[in-house]
Amino acid sequence: MNSRVEISGSLRFRTAATLILGVTLLAILLFLGIRSYAATFAQQSQDSILGASLTSIIDAATLRDGVIELDIPYASFTMLNTATDDRIFYAVYNEGTLISGYEELQLPNLAETSEAVFRTSRMFGAPVRQVTATRILIDAHHRTRITASLAQTQDNLSGTLARISRHAAMIGVGFFALAVLLSIWATSMAISPLKRLADSLTRRGPQDLSPIIKPVPTEMVPLVASLNNLMARLDKSLTQSEDFIAEAAHRVRTPIATVRSHAEMTLQRVDKEENRHALRSMIRAIDETSRAAGQLLDHAMITLRADQLEVQLVNLYDTTEEIVLRLNAVAEMKDIHLTLTGSRSACIAGDSILLQNAIRNLIDNALKYAPAESCIEVEVHQAPTRCLVVRDQGPGFLIDEMDTLSDRFTRGKNAMGTIGSGLGLTIARDVAAAHHGRLVIENNATGGACVTLFF
Amino acid sequence: MKFLLIEDNTELAKAIATRMQLDGHVVDHTATIAEALAYARTEDYDLILLDIMLPDGDGRDFLAQQRAEQRDTPVIALTARSQVSDRISLLDLGADDYVTKPFDHAELQARCRAVLRRKSGSAQTLIKLADVEFDPIAGYLSVAGKSVALRNRELRLLELFINSPGQIFSKQKLFDRLFSADVDVSENAIEVYVGRLRKHLDPSRLSITTHRGLGYRLDHE
C-alpha cells in the first residue's frame, strides 16, 4: 500500500540551516572581533612609538637665557622607520609661533598641563596619526611653553591591518567550513534514530503489527508510543473484522443448514409431483441464500486481506491439486472427470488463502455449469506465462457478456438454472489483481468455458 | 455402516440422522465432546461426523483427543466457518475431510464414500448376490465372473437395489438418491440410469423389473 505523504520541508535541512546560519553569524563576529582588536593593538603600538619619539623631541628642547634651543635627536626619527617608508611630519611651536617643522600640520588646542594627545587627521590628503604634547620650559628668569606635534602616515599600519584582516577572514572561513561539516554531522546523528525507526518499520511484514520494543531517544518516545498504540488498535480491529466475518458466517450458516436439512428430509417423504417441485425450488433458494452469504463473507475477507497480502512462496500445482482432490467427491456425484495437468514446479509468491479461494471458485464454477459425464481440465503452467487454466464442456459464456461477468453480482443469462451469487469470478479477479495478475474469460474452440488466471 | 454424529444443533442433528437412516445407516447422536469421547471409546464406528462449535468446547479438541488415543476412525468435520485457514487446520488436526454448512446430503454421502474408500482395507464391504459381487465402497462390480466398470450414479443406484433385493423403489426415491436436491432435472432422468444398470446386469441372474405406477425392483431368478 503506497500512500502519498505531503512534505513540509526537511527536519535535517531545517536543523542544519539553523545551525549554519548561527555559525555564519559567529564567523562574521569572530572576523570583526579579530580585526578590531588587531586595529586597536596596531594603533596602540604606533601611538607608543610616536609618543616616545615626540617625548624625545620635546625633551631635547632647552631654554637658555630666554632662547629656546632645540636639537632634535637623530634617533627620534629613526625609531619611526617602517617597512613602507611612511612619511613623518612634525611641527614645534613656541607660544603660537612655529619654531621648526611643517606649518601645514594642524595642532589641537592643548591646555598647559595636559598629557600627550593622539588623534587621527589628514595631511596632504593622506590619513595620519598625530601626537601632540606640550611642555613648559623654565630658566632663571623666563617661563615659556612649547608645543610639539608629530604625525606619521599610516601606510604600514593599514598594510598590517589588511594582512591581519586577511588572516582573520581565513580563520573565519575555516571556522565556518568546520562548523558546517560539524552541523551536518550533528544533524545526521540526531536524525539517525528516526531513520532507523523508519527502516525497521519498512522492513516489517504486512502482518507484523507488534509494538516497537527497541529503545528510542527520549524525544521520540511520544511518537513511538502513539505508533505502538495505533498498531495495537489496527491489529485489534483487523482481528475483530476477521473474527466477525467468521462468526457471521457461522451465525448465518447454521440455521440455513437446519432449514435445508429439513427441506431435504421432507423431500424424501413427499411423493406428490407439485410438492416435490416446490420443495426443490425451496432448497434452491436456500442454497442461493447460503452461497450468497458465504461468497459475500469470502469477498469481504479477500478485500480485507488483499490490502495486506501475507506473501509466501506457494506451489501453484500442489495447492491446485489439493483443491482438485477435495472437489473430486463433488465431481464424482455428477460423473464428471476432473483432471489436473501441468508443471509441478509452478510457484508464485502470494497469499495462499487468497489463491486457494480463487482457484476453488473457478473449479466450483466449472463443476456447477458442466453437464454430467463430461470432463473438466485444470492446467497449471509455469512457462511461457505462469497461469492456471480451467476448461469445462458446459454452455460457455455468451459473447456479449464476457466483459462484465467478473463484475460484482453479475451473472450470465445462460446461468439462470444454476445456483450462484455472481461473486465467484469477482473473487477470482480481485485475487488475481492483488497478485498483479489478471483473469481472462474465453470460450473453448470446441465449446465450453475457459477461464485463465494469469500471474 | 455405523456413524457417530456429534452436533449440538438438535434440529440439524435430527435431520442428518434421519437422512442417514433412510440410506440404511445406523447413527448415534451426541451433542457434547465429553459424551462423544465416551461413545467413541465404547463403540466401534465406521465414520464420525463432527461439528466444530460445541457447547463444551471446540470440535478440534475432540479430534486431538481421538488421535492421542490412537483411534483412527475417519472423521468428517461439519463447519459453518468460511475461513479457508480454519479448514486447513481441521485437516492438519486429523479430520479426513470437511463439509461446509449448509451442505447437500448427496455431497455429504459422496464425501463419506470417498473417505471410507481411502481408509478401506479395514472394512470389508463385499456383497455377494447370486453370481454378482459388488463392493460399493471400492466401486467394484463383477457380473458372472467378469468385472464391470461403473459410473458413480450407476454405482449408487446399484447399492440401493442390492441392499434391499425384492423391495420396490419409487422413481422419486431413486432420484433423491442419485441427484442433489438442488438440481433442476426431470425425474424421468432416472430411467437412463436404470437402463444402463440393466445392461450391466444382463449377463447375470439378477434383473431390474419395472412395476408400473410403483417403481423398480431388483429380482433374483
XYZ file of C-alpha atoms in Angstrom:
676
model
C 0.000 0.000 0.000
C 1.691 3.155 -1.175
C 0.185 6.371 0.097
C 1.414 9.793 -0.825
C 2.743 11.925 2.006
C 2.689 15.699 1.882
C 6.180 17.069 2.568
C 6.704 20.197 4.648
C 10.441 20.731 4.417
C 13.184 18.577 5.851
C 13.884 18.243 9.524
C 17.512 17.665 8.711
C 17.708 20.665 6.386
C 15.912 22.832 8.892
C 18.244 21.911 11.747
C 21.340 22.187 9.561
C 20.193 25.542 8.154
C 19.598 26.953 11.625
C 22.984 25.734 12.790
C 24.759 27.058 9.695
C 23.054 30.448 9.992
C 24.234 30.683 13.590
C 27.703 29.633 12.614
C 27.821 32.251 9.840
C 26.932 34.993 12.322
C 29.557 33.670 14.715
C 32.186 33.594 11.959
C 31.406 37.193 10.977
C 31.552 38.309 14.607
C 34.835 36.493 15.013
C 36.247 38.198 11.940
C 35.114 41.623 13.080
C 36.375 40.984 16.586
C 39.826 39.935 15.488
C 40.046 42.829 13.084
C 39.009 45.453 15.579
C 41.296 44.039 18.248
C 44.158 43.986 15.753
C 43.420 47.548 14.672
C 43.394 48.767 18.261
C 46.563 46.860 19.003
C 48.366 48.194 15.899
C 47.207 51.726 16.677
C 48.470 51.397 20.215
C 51.919 50.299 19.090
C 52.134 53.140 16.562
C 50.942 55.535 19.253
C 53.518 54.392 21.766
C 56.382 54.785 19.259
C 55.025 58.174 18.161
C 54.681 59.165 21.799
C 58.220 58.076 22.608
C 59.562 59.857 19.547
C 57.700 63.075 20.442
C 58.874 62.866 24.030
C 62.476 62.584 22.860
C 61.959 65.639 20.600
C 60.266 67.735 23.211
C 62.756 66.682 25.873
C 65.576 67.862 23.629
C 64.302 71.437 23.862
C 66.040 73.623 26.403
C 65.586 77.253 27.418
C 68.773 79.167 27.908
C 68.581 82.822 28.713
C 65.169 83.122 27.185
C 66.188 81.413 23.954
C 64.828 78.069 23.065
C 67.338 75.584 21.866
C 66.059 72.572 20.048
C 68.370 69.908 18.807
C 66.171 67.081 17.554
C 67.933 63.811 18.198
C 68.529 61.640 15.184
C 67.093 58.626 16.951
C 63.749 60.420 17.321
C 63.037 59.869 13.656
C 64.881 56.611 13.077
C 62.695 54.884 15.644
C 59.777 55.700 13.391
C 61.267 53.797 10.455
C 58.814 51.405 8.874
C 58.942 48.864 6.072
C 56.730 51.002 3.881
C 58.628 54.252 4.296
C 55.862 56.116 5.997
C 56.230 59.840 5.890
C 56.728 61.870 9.044
C 55.636 65.447 9.673
C 56.478 67.484 12.668
C 55.949 70.976 13.972
C 57.193 72.724 17.043
C 55.559 75.935 18.234
C 56.542 78.299 20.944
C 53.573 80.243 22.256
C 51.866 80.026 18.874
C 54.963 80.665 16.753
C 56.331 77.944 14.547
C 59.905 77.238 15.542
C 60.534 74.292 13.300
C 58.674 71.854 11.003
C 55.591 71.959 8.803
C 53.233 74.799 9.275
C 50.552 72.784 7.443
C 50.360 70.462 10.410
C 47.295 71.477 12.357
C 47.562 71.314 16.104
C 44.755 70.730 18.523
C 44.357 73.193 21.342
C 46.042 71.914 24.423
C 45.796 73.039 27.989
C 49.073 73.744 29.715
C 49.249 70.666 31.778
C 47.614 68.225 29.512
C 49.195 64.980 28.586
C 50.080 63.945 25.066
C 47.007 63.882 22.802
C 46.607 61.393 19.978
C 44.299 61.907 17.056
C 43.855 60.854 13.503
C 43.763 63.579 10.920
C 44.787 64.230 7.336
C 47.933 65.679 5.943
C 48.335 66.364 2.252
C 45.356 64.213 1.629
C 46.771 61.189 3.415
C 45.496 59.941 6.712
C 47.976 60.435 9.504
C 48.276 59.616 13.145
C 49.226 62.642 15.058
C 50.510 63.092 18.588
C 50.744 66.469 20.229
C 52.356 67.332 23.543
C 53.244 70.457 25.334
C 55.944 71.354 27.772
C 56.770 74.326 29.938
C 60.419 75.449 29.688
C 61.814 77.398 32.626
C 65.173 79.045 33.266
C 66.193 81.509 35.940
C 64.104 84.339 34.578
C 61.887 83.015 31.883
C 58.982 80.718 31.562
C 57.708 79.712 28.159
C 55.659 76.867 26.640
C 56.460 74.851 23.587
C 54.034 72.616 21.829
C 55.255 69.874 19.532
C 53.325 67.667 17.223
C 54.432 64.620 15.309
C 52.432 62.896 12.620
C 53.075 59.744 10.653
C 51.219 58.365 7.642
C 49.505 55.000 8.197
C 50.576 53.020 5.140
C 52.388 50.438 7.240
C 49.570 50.248 9.708
C 46.888 49.741 7.070
C 49.136 47.125 5.404
C 49.429 45.301 8.684
C 45.725 45.677 9.248
C 44.917 44.304 5.804
C 47.205 41.336 6.478
C 45.601 40.688 9.802
C 42.142 41.066 8.276
C 43.068 38.537 5.626
C 44.188 36.099 8.260
C 41.135 36.786 10.339
C 38.933 36.184 7.301
C 40.709 32.926 6.608
C 40.258 31.828 10.181
C 36.599 32.837 9.948
C 36.068 30.882 6.724
C 37.893 27.880 8.161
C 35.812 28.059 11.281
C 32.701 28.368 9.136
C 33.584 25.347 6.981
C 34.420 23.253 10.004
C 31.215 24.298 11.731
C 29.132 23.476 8.642
C 30.627 19.974 8.488
C 30.074 19.615 12.192
C 26.446 20.718 11.973
C 25.765 18.313 9.080
C 27.315 15.504 11.069
C 25.397 16.508 14.172
C 22.066 16.620 12.354
C 22.775 13.232 10.781
C 23.482 11.865 14.213
C 20.333 13.417 15.605
C 18.196 12.163 12.703
C 19.651 8.638 12.633
C 17.344 7.081 15.287
C 14.398 8.388 13.257
C 15.845 6.830 10.108
C 16.486 3.544 11.914
C 12.885 3.507 13.118
C 11.591 4.173 9.596
C 13.824 1.419 8.185
C 12.708 -1.124 10.751
C 9.063 -0.271 10.005
C 9.620 -0.594 6.254
C 11.293 -3.977 6.655
C 8.327 -5.352 8.590
C 5.980 -7.862 7.008
C 2.438 -6.679 6.379
C 1.100 -8.884 9.164
C 3.578 -7.620 11.717
C 1.660 -5.220 13.894
C 3.687 -5.900 17.030
C 4.795 -2.880 19.064
C 8.261 -1.359 18.611
C 10.347 -2.540 21.561
C 13.822 -1.270 20.641
C 14.894 1.625 22.895
C 14.478 5.072 21.323
C 15.714 8.537 22.358
C 13.519 10.444 24.821
C 12.309 12.913 22.196
C 10.919 10.071 20.080
C 9.064 8.376 22.926
C 5.719 10.170 22.308
C 5.920 9.338 18.579
C 6.757 5.679 19.133
C 4.181 5.399 21.905
C 1.417 6.703 19.638
C 2.680 4.486 16.809
C 2.520 1.422 19.059
C -0.895 2.477 20.219
C -2.092 2.887 16.626
C -0.716 -0.502 15.611
C -2.339 -2.174 18.576
C -5.671 -0.652 17.633
C -5.199 -1.612 13.980
C -4.289 -5.156 14.937
C -7.309 -5.359 17.172
C -9.674 -4.014 14.547
C -8.262 -6.356 11.877
C -8.614 -9.349 14.166
C -12.085 -8.196 15.079
C -13.033 -7.891 11.419
C -11.747 -11.384 10.642
C -13.416 -12.817 13.724
C -16.604 -11.001 12.867
C -16.624 -12.423 9.357
C -16.014 -15.950 10.657
C -18.629 -15.527 13.363
C -21.150 -14.015 10.939
C -20.631 -16.959 8.600
C -21.293 -19.326 11.460
C -24.413 -17.487 12.605
C -25.860 -17.341 9.107
C -24.981 -20.818 8.008
C -26.088 -22.909 10.966
C -29.808 -22.045 10.762
C -29.713 -22.279 6.975
C -28.210 -25.738 7.316
C -31.076 -26.749 9.593
C -33.708 -25.452 7.201
C -32.040 -27.149 4.267
C -31.746 -30.490 6.009
C -35.400 -30.359 6.968
C -36.461 -29.461 3.469
C -34.371 -32.263 2.064
C -35.757 -34.737 4.568
C -39.284 -33.664 3.731
C -38.496 -34.140 0.061
C -37.723 -37.777 0.797
C -41.171 -38.310 2.221
C -43.278 -36.418 -0.270
C -44.495 -38.155 -3.386
C -46.773 -35.602 -4.991
C -45.093 -34.061 -8.013
C -46.081 -30.434 -7.305
C -44.984 -30.655 -3.660
C -41.674 -32.125 -4.670
C -41.236 -29.345 -7.197
C -41.997 -26.702 -4.569
C -39.544 -28.289 -2.142
C -36.821 -28.355 -4.765
C -37.400 -24.674 -5.519
C -37.186 -24.011 -1.805
C -33.916 -25.892 -1.493
C -32.538 -23.998 -4.464
C -33.500 -20.694 -2.826
C -31.846 -21.815 0.402
C -28.688 -22.723 -1.478
C -28.801 -19.409 -3.281
C -29.024 -17.603 0.064
C -26.269 -19.547 1.741
C -23.995 -19.297 -1.246
C -24.550 -15.554 -1.499
C -23.894 -15.161 2.234
C -20.783 -17.311 2.025
C -19.430 -15.560 -1.031
C -20.145 -12.130 0.419
C -18.201 -13.028 3.541
C -15.414 -14.587 1.469
C -15.337 -11.467 -0.640
C -15.156 -9.275 2.466
C -12.316 -11.430 3.789
C -10.496 -11.174 0.479
C -10.885 -7.409 0.315
C -9.551 -7.235 3.860
C -6.571 -9.445 3.085
C -5.834 -8.018 -0.354
C -4.708 -4.804 1.338
C -2.088 -6.657 3.321
C -1.065 -9.793 1.490
C 0.596 -12.438 3.604
C 3.144 -13.259 0.956
C 4.918 -16.594 0.941
C 6.132 -18.950 -1.737
C 3.133 -21.011 -2.829
C 3.387 -24.039 -5.080
C 0.550 -23.424 -7.501
C 0.385 -27.044 -8.591
C 0.260 -28.524 -5.083
C -2.342 -26.000 -3.977
C -4.499 -26.745 -7.012
C -4.032 -30.491 -6.564
C -5.311 -30.290 -3.001
C -8.431 -28.455 -4.177
C -8.952 -30.844 -7.090
C -8.688 -33.855 -4.774
C -11.234 -32.344 -2.443
C -13.653 -31.411 -5.184
C -13.339 -34.827 -6.767
C -16.054 -36.109 -4.445
C -18.403 -33.458 -5.832
C -17.289 -34.150 -9.404
C -17.986 -37.857 -8.937
C -21.556 -37.129 -7.965
C -22.120 -35.821 -11.466
C -19.753 -38.382 -13.000
C -17.530 -35.530 -14.107
C -13.941 -36.392 -14.883
C -11.829 -33.733 -13.148
C -8.169 -33.760 -14.192
C -5.105 -31.728 -13.303
C -2.054 -31.475 -15.558
C 0.881 -29.135 -15.979
C 4.078 -28.057 -14.340
C 4.586 -29.450 -10.842
C 7.140 -26.758 -10.056
C 4.934 -23.744 -10.797
C 5.387 -21.438 -7.837
C 4.160 -17.983 -7.008
C 4.915 -15.547 -4.212
C 1.456 -14.857 -2.902
C -1.156 -15.235 -0.217
C -2.065 -18.915 -0.112
C -5.522 -18.353 1.402
C -6.478 -15.914 -1.334
C -5.056 -18.128 -4.080
C -6.911 -21.179 -2.747
C -10.122 -19.225 -2.643
C -9.758 -18.008 -6.226
C -8.860 -21.447 -7.602
C -11.668 -23.129 -5.681
C -14.173 -20.619 -7.037
C -13.098 -21.262 -10.629
C -13.283 -25.068 -10.311
C -16.550 -24.753 -8.363
C -17.995 -22.755 -11.246
C -16.889 -25.344 -13.770
C -18.447 -28.115 -11.670
C -21.693 -26.214 -11.439
C -22.061 -25.480 -15.133
C -20.556 -28.608 -16.662
C -23.061 -31.291 -17.655
C -22.991 -34.753 -16.094
C -20.470 -37.198 -17.528
C -18.241 -34.509 -19.027
C -14.622 -33.531 -18.445
C -13.108 -30.576 -16.620
C -9.452 -29.931 -17.319
C -7.362 -27.918 -14.913
C -3.902 -26.917 -16.101
C -1.085 -25.196 -14.256
C 1.710 -23.707 -16.356
C 4.957 -22.048 -15.369
C 6.107 -21.074 -18.872
C 5.779 -19.095 -21.087
C 3.376 -17.306 -18.741
C 2.565 -18.514 -15.264
C -1.117 -19.324 -15.290
C -3.921 -21.582 -14.158
C -6.493 -22.683 -16.743
C -9.891 -24.252 -16.024
C -11.723 -25.697 -19.061
C -15.155 -27.240 -18.977
C -17.626 -28.591 -21.502
C -20.560 -26.586 -20.214
C -22.564 -23.934 -22.041
C -19.644 -21.460 -22.031
C -20.015 -17.695 -21.899
C -22.245 -15.519 -24.053
C -20.019 -13.352 -26.247
C -21.599 -10.027 -25.303
C -21.402 -10.746 -21.575
C -17.748 -11.640 -21.352
C -16.553 -8.175 -20.365
C -18.979 -7.727 -17.496
C -19.190 -11.209 -15.984
C -16.453 -10.630 -13.440
C -18.295 -7.559 -12.095
C -19.895 -7.926 -8.716
C -23.275 -9.706 -8.675
C -23.289 -10.122 -12.438
C -24.445 -13.474 -13.702
C -24.694 -14.834 -17.189
C -28.118 -15.014 -18.812
C -27.491 -18.689 -19.510
C -26.753 -19.387 -15.841
C -30.288 -18.976 -14.582
C -30.892 -22.631 -13.844
C -27.784 -22.890 -11.688
C -27.204 -21.633 -8.182
C -24.733 -18.825 -7.848
C -24.116 -15.473 -6.249
C -22.334 -13.646 -9.036
C -19.284 -13.217 -6.824
C -17.138 -16.219 -7.815
C -15.469 -14.559 -10.783
C -15.243 -11.271 -8.880
C -13.319 -13.028 -6.127
C -11.007 -14.691 -8.671
C -10.462 -11.387 -10.466
C -9.745 -9.498 -7.230
C -7.283 -12.142 -6.082
C -5.535 -12.010 -9.479
C -5.360 -8.218 -9.235
C -3.932 -8.398 -5.710
C -1.150 -10.575 -7.155
C -0.578 -8.225 -10.118
C -2.217 -10.724 -12.427
C -5.448 -10.833 -14.381
C -8.431 -13.030 -15.085
C -9.252 -13.927 -18.688
C -12.636 -15.327 -19.695
C -12.956 -17.172 -23.021
C -14.792 -19.979 -24.719
C -13.040 -23.093 -25.957
C -12.949 -23.639 -29.705
C -14.811 -26.886 -29.077
C -17.347 -25.267 -26.759
C -17.417 -24.765 -23.022
C -15.877 -22.119 -20.842
C -12.169 -21.496 -20.440
C -11.122 -19.318 -17.526
C -7.472 -18.422 -17.033
C -5.756 -16.793 -14.094
C -2.524 -15.169 -15.290
C 0.028 -14.266 -12.634
C -22.481 -48.664 8.356
C -22.362 -47.203 11.852
C -21.927 -43.462 12.210
C -21.332 -41.211 15.207
C -22.839 -37.761 14.795
C -21.577 -35.026 17.109
C -23.747 -31.949 16.601
C -25.249 -29.611 19.197
C -27.979 -28.195 16.974
C -30.682 -30.789 17.692
C -32.840 -29.873 14.716
C -29.976 -30.240 12.295
C -28.754 -33.395 14.011
C -32.212 -34.944 13.736
C -32.377 -34.094 10.053
C -28.941 -35.554 9.346
C -29.625 -38.695 11.376
C -32.975 -39.283 9.708
C -31.452 -38.864 6.273
C -28.622 -41.238 7.133
C -31.068 -43.807 8.450
C -33.059 -43.543 5.225
C -29.875 -44.553 3.454
C -29.640 -47.605 5.676
C -27.023 -46.400 8.159
C -27.084 -46.609 11.941
C -26.485 -43.241 13.602
C -25.609 -42.492 17.217
C -26.063 -38.846 18.119
C -24.466 -36.793 20.855
C -24.231 -33.054 21.474
C -21.137 -32.766 23.654
C -17.470 -33.629 23.384
C -17.462 -35.433 26.743
C -20.253 -37.732 25.649
C -18.734 -38.196 22.225
C -15.440 -39.358 23.752
C -17.343 -41.904 25.858
C -19.230 -43.159 22.786
C -16.077 -43.395 20.735
C -14.347 -45.436 23.446
C -17.102 -47.991 23.786
C -18.397 -48.367 20.239
C -16.659 -49.136 17.006
C -17.761 -46.624 14.395
C -17.111 -46.636 10.671
C -17.197 -42.859 10.488
C -17.566 -39.836 12.762
C -19.357 -36.627 11.720
C -18.073 -33.809 13.896
C -19.406 -30.287 14.370
C -16.691 -27.773 15.210
C -18.505 -25.409 17.583
C -19.829 -27.420 20.507
C -21.178 -26.269 23.881
C -18.374 -27.836 25.900
C -15.512 -26.913 23.621
C -14.057 -26.924 20.183
C -14.588 -29.992 17.979
C -10.876 -29.797 17.232
C -10.189 -30.769 20.858
C -12.141 -33.959 20.268
C -10.081 -34.617 17.154
C -6.836 -34.110 19.025
C -8.037 -36.364 21.846
C -9.070 -39.077 19.365
C -5.695 -39.020 17.688
C -3.927 -39.011 21.052
C -5.831 -42.173 21.967
C -4.647 -43.783 18.741
C -8.178 -44.094 17.363
C -8.136 -43.704 13.610
C -11.855 -43.778 12.879
C -12.274 -41.469 9.873
C -13.704 -38.055 10.776
C -15.601 -35.633 8.578
C -15.910 -32.201 10.113
C -19.033 -30.088 9.746
C -18.051 -26.443 9.784
C -20.015 -23.260 9.443
C -16.944 -21.078 9.310
C -15.822 -19.726 5.986
C -12.168 -19.103 6.564
C -10.013 -21.288 4.423
C -7.302 -21.291 7.079
C -9.814 -22.762 9.501
C -10.387 -25.643 7.110
C -6.692 -26.241 6.744
C -6.211 -26.545 10.486
C -9.030 -29.091 10.560
C -7.193 -31.258 8.097
C -3.926 -30.733 9.979
C -5.558 -31.991 13.149
C -6.556 -35.239 11.542
C -10.023 -34.714 10.102
C -10.206 -36.660 6.864
C -12.493 -34.181 5.152
C -14.986 -31.450 5.916
C -18.255 -30.084 4.596
C -19.361 -26.505 4.959
C -22.825 -25.865 6.338
C -25.335 -25.851 4.804
C -24.419 -28.948 2.874
C -26.126 -31.118 0.343
C -26.715 -34.603 1.701
C -25.701 -36.101 -1.582
C -22.382 -34.298 -1.182
C -22.019 -35.491 2.414
C -22.726 -39.030 1.190
C -20.153 -38.655 -1.564
C -17.573 -37.414 0.909
C -18.325 -40.237 3.337
C -17.895 -42.697 0.500
C -14.629 -41.083 -0.608
C -13.234 -41.103 2.933
C -14.300 -44.719 3.515
C -12.779 -45.744 0.205
C -9.474 -44.108 1.131
C -9.489 -45.858 4.508
C -10.779 -49.163 3.165
C -8.910 -52.350 3.773
C -10.088 -52.122 7.332
C -13.708 -52.723 6.423
C -14.713 -55.485 4.047
C -17.822 -54.371 2.244
C -18.095 -57.003 -0.471
C -21.697 -58.013 -1.116
C -22.443 -61.278 -2.930
C -25.812 -61.911 -4.517
C -26.266 -64.812 -6.952
C -23.454 -64.507 -9.484
C -22.867 -60.812 -8.752
C -20.108 -59.485 -6.476
C -20.306 -55.861 -5.502
C -18.194 -53.607 -3.289
C -19.943 -50.220 -3.017
C -17.030 -48.589 -1.257
C -14.338 -49.697 -3.663
C -16.747 -49.294 -6.597
C -16.105 -52.859 -7.710
C -18.660 -54.926 -9.627
C -18.230 -58.382 -11.060
C -21.010 -59.915 -13.107
C -20.806 -63.649 -13.866
C -17.090 -63.590 -13.136
C -16.367 -60.544 -15.338
C -15.552 -57.197 -13.770
C -17.583 -54.207 -14.930
C -16.673 -50.522 -14.769
C -19.423 -48.495 -13.126
C -20.090 -44.805 -13.212
C -20.749 -43.144 -9.894
C -24.519 -42.773 -10.318
C -24.875 -46.348 -11.545
C -22.927 -47.481 -8.515
C -25.135 -45.570 -6.098
C -28.235 -46.906 -7.781
C -26.991 -50.481 -7.612
C -26.044 -50.056 -3.964
C -29.603 -49.098 -3.129
C -31.082 -52.060 -5.017
C -28.617 -54.650 -3.810
C -29.022 -53.697 -0.134
C -32.763 -54.444 -0.350
C -33.412 -57.000 -3.075
C -37.103 -57.588 -3.671
C -38.100 -54.130 -2.473
C -39.818 -51.741 -4.852
C -38.238 -48.293 -5.019
C -40.265 -45.371 -6.337
C -38.801 -43.177 -9.049
C -38.650 -40.261 -6.593
C -36.716 -42.264 -4.026
C -34.179 -43.306 -6.642
C -33.955 -39.767 -7.958
C -33.314 -38.329 -4.496
C -30.581 -40.854 -4.025
C -28.799 -40.022 -7.246
C -29.217 -36.285 -7.637
C -28.532 -33.329 -5.402
C -31.696 -31.760 -4.057
C -30.893 -28.508 -5.799
C -30.717 -29.762 -9.383
C -33.463 -28.900 -11.789
C -33.728 -32.158 -13.744
C -36.792 -34.139 -14.707
C -37.274 -37.241 -12.612
C -37.529 -39.243 -15.812
C -33.736 -38.965 -15.987
C -33.700 -41.950 -13.634
C -34.819 -44.196 -16.496
C -31.492 -43.650 -18.236
C -29.557 -44.954 -15.244
C -31.906 -47.885 -14.649
C -31.469 -48.746 -18.320
C -27.677 -48.710 -18.017
C -27.760 -50.852 -14.891
C -29.984 -53.364 -16.646
C -27.432 -53.612 -19.421
C -24.597 -54.227 -16.917
C -26.585 -56.884 -15.117
C -27.770 -58.529 -18.338
C -25.359 -61.484 -18.216
C -26.265 -62.232 -14.580
C -29.153 -63.904 -12.909
C -30.234 -60.562 -11.408
C -32.645 -58.255 -13.181
C -34.390 -54.931 -12.507
C -38.076 -55.093 -13.199
C -40.478 -52.203 -13.751
C -43.665 -52.068 -11.737
C -45.987 -49.624 -13.410
C -47.067 -46.811 -11.098
C -44.869 -48.117 -8.263
C -41.271 -48.152 -9.362
C -38.406 -50.590 -9.829
C -37.295 -53.745 -8.077
C -34.202 -55.948 -8.108
C -35.211 -59.532 -8.778
C -33.395 -62.762 -8.341
C -34.035 -65.505 -10.897
